[in-house]
JSON list of C-alpha atoms in Angstrom, two decimals:
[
{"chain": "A", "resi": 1, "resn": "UNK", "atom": "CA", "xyz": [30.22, 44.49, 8.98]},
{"chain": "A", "resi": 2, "resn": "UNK", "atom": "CA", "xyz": [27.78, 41.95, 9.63]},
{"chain": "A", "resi": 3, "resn": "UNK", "atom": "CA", "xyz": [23.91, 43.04, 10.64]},
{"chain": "A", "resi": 4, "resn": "UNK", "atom": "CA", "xyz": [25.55, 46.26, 11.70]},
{"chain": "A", "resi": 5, "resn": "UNK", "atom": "CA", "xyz": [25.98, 44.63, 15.14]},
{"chain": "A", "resi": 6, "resn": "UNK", "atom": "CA", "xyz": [29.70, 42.98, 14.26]},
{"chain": "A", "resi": 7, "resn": "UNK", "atom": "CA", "xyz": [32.68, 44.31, 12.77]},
{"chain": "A", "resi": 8, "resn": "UNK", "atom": "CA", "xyz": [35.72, 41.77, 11.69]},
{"chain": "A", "resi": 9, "resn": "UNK", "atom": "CA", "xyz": [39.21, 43.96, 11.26]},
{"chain": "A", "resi": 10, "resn": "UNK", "atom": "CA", "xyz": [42.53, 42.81, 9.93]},
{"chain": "A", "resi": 11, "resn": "UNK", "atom": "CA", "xyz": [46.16, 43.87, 8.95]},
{"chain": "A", "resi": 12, "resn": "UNK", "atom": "CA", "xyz": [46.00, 42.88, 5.20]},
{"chain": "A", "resi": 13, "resn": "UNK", "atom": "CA", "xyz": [50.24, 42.95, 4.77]},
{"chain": "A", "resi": 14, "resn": "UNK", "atom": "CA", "xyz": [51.38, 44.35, 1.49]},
{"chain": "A", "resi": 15, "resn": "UNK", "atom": "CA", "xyz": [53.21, 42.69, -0.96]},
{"chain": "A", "resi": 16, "resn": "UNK", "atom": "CA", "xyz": [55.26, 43.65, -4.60]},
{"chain": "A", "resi": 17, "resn": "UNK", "atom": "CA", "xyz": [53.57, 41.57, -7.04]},
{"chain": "A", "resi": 18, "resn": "UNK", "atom": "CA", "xyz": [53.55, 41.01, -11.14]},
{"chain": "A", "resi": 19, "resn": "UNK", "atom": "CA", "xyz": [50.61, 40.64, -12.88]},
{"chain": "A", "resi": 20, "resn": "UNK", "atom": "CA", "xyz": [49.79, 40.06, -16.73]},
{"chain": "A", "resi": 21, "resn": "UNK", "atom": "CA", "xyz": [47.08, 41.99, -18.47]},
{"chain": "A", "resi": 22, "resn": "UNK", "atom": "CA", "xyz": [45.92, 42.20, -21.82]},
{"chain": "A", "resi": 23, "resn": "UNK", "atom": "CA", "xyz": [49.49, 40.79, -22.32]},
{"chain": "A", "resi": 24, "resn": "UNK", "atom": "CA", "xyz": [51.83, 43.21, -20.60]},
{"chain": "A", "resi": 25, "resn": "UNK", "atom": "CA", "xyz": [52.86, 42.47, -17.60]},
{"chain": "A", "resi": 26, "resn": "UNK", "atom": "CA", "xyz": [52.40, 45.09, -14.77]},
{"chain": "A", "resi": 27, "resn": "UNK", "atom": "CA", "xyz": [54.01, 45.96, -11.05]},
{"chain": "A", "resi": 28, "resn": "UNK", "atom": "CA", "xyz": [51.51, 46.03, -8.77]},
{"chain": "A", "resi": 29, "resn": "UNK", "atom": "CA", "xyz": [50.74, 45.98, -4.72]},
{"chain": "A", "resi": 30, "resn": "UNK", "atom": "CA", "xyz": [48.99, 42.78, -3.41]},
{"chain": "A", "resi": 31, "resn": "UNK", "atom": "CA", "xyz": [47.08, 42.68, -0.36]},
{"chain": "A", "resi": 32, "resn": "UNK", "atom": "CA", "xyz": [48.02, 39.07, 0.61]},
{"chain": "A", "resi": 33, "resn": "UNK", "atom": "CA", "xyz": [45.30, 38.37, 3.49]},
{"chain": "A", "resi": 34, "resn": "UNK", "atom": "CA", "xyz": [44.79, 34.68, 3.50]},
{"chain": "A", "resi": 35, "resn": "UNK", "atom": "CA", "xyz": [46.55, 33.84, 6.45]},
{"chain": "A", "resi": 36, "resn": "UNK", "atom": "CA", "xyz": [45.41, 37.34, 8.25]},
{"chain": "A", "resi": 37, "resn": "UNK", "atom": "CA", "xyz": [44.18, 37.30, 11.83]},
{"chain": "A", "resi": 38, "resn": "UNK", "atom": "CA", "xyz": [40.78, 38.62, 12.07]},
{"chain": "A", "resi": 39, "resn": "UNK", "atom": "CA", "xyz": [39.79, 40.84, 15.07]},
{"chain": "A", "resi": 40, "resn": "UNK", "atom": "CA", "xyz": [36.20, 40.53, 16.32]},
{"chain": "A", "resi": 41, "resn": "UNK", "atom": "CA", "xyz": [34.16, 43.19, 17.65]},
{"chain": "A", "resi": 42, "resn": "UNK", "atom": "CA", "xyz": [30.47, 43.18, 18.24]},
{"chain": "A", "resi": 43, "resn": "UNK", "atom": "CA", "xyz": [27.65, 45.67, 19.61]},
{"chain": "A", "resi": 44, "resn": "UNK", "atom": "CA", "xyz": [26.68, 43.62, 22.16]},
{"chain": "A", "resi": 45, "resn": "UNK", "atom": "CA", "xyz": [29.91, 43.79, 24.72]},
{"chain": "A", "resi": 46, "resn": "UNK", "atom": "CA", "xyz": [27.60, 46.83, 26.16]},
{"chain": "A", "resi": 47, "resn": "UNK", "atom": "CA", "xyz": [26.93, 50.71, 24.02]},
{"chain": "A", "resi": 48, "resn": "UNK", "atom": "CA", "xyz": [30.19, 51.99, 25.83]},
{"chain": "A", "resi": 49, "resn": "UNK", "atom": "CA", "xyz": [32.62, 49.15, 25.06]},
{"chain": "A", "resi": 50, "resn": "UNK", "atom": "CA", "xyz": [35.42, 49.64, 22.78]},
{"chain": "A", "resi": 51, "resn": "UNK", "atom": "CA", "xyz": [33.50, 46.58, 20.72]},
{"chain": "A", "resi": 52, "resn": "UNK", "atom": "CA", "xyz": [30.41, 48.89, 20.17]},
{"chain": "A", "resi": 53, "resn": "UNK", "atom": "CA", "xyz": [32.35, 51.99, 19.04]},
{"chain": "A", "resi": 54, "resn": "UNK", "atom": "CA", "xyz": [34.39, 49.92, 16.46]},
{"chain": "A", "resi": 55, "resn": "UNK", "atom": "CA", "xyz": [31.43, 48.70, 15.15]},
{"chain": "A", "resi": 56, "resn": "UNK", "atom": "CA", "xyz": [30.35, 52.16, 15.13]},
{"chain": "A", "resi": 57, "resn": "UNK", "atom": "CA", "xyz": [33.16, 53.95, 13.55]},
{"chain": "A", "resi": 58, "resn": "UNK", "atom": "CA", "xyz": [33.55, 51.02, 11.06]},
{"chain": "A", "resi": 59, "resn": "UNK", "atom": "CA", "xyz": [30.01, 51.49, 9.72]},
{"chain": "A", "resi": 60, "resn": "UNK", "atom": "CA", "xyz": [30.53, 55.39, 9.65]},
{"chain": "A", "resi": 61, "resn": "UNK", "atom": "CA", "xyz": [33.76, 54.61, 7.12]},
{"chain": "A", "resi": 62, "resn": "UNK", "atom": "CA", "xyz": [31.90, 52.39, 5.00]},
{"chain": "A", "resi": 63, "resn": "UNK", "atom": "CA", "xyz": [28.84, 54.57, 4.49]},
{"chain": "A", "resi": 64, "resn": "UNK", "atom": "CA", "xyz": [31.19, 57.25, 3.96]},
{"chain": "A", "resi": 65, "resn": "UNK", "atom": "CA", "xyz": [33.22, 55.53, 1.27]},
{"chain": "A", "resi": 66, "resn": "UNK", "atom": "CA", "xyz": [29.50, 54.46, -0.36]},
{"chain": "A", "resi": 67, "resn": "UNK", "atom": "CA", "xyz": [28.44, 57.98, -0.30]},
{"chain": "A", "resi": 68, "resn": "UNK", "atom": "CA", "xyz": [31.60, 59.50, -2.23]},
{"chain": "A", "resi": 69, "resn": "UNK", "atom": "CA", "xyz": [32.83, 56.84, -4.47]},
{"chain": "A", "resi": 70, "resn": "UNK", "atom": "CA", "xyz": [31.03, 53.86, -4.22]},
{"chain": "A", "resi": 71, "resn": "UNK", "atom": "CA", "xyz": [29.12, 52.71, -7.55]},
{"chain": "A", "resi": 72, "resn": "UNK", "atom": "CA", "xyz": [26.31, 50.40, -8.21]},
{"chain": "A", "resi": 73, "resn": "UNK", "atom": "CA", "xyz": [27.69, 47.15, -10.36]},
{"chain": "A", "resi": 74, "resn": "UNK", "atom": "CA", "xyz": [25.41, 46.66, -13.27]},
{"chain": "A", "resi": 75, "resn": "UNK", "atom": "CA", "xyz": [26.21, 42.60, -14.30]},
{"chain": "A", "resi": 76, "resn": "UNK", "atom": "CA", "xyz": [24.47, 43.46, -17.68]},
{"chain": "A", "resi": 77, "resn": "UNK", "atom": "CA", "xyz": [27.08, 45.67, -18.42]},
{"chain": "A", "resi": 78, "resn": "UNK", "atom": "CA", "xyz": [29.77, 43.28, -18.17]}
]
């Protein structure tokens, strides 16, 4: 989300992956999207366009996720 006016989407693929911390190493699932094609979609193709509602719907997810599970990251904490 950019200015709440654009919305960028992609298809992140998934991607087995082995990682070493604190000396063990550990299966995990990497979202490799480097290469990904991002999908633009912006306010201003017009209220009704599909642009506008995925910018819409987008910015309803996000403030949802904030709202439930989100957390504020304190650097001094680190």
């Amino acid at each position: 989300m950019i200015n709440n006016e654009d919305a960028f989407f992609g298809y992140y693929p998934i991607r087995p992956n082995k990682v070493v911390a604190q000396g063990e190493t550990i299966e995990i699932y990497d979202l490799v999207g480097k290469d990904t094609t991002l999908f633009h979609h912006s306010v201003n193709d017009g209220e009704s366009s599909s642009g506008a509602q995925q910018v819409q719907q987008a910015r309803m997810w996000f403030d949802s996720v904030w709202e439930t599970i989100g957390r504020d990251f304190d650097l001094d904490a680190r």
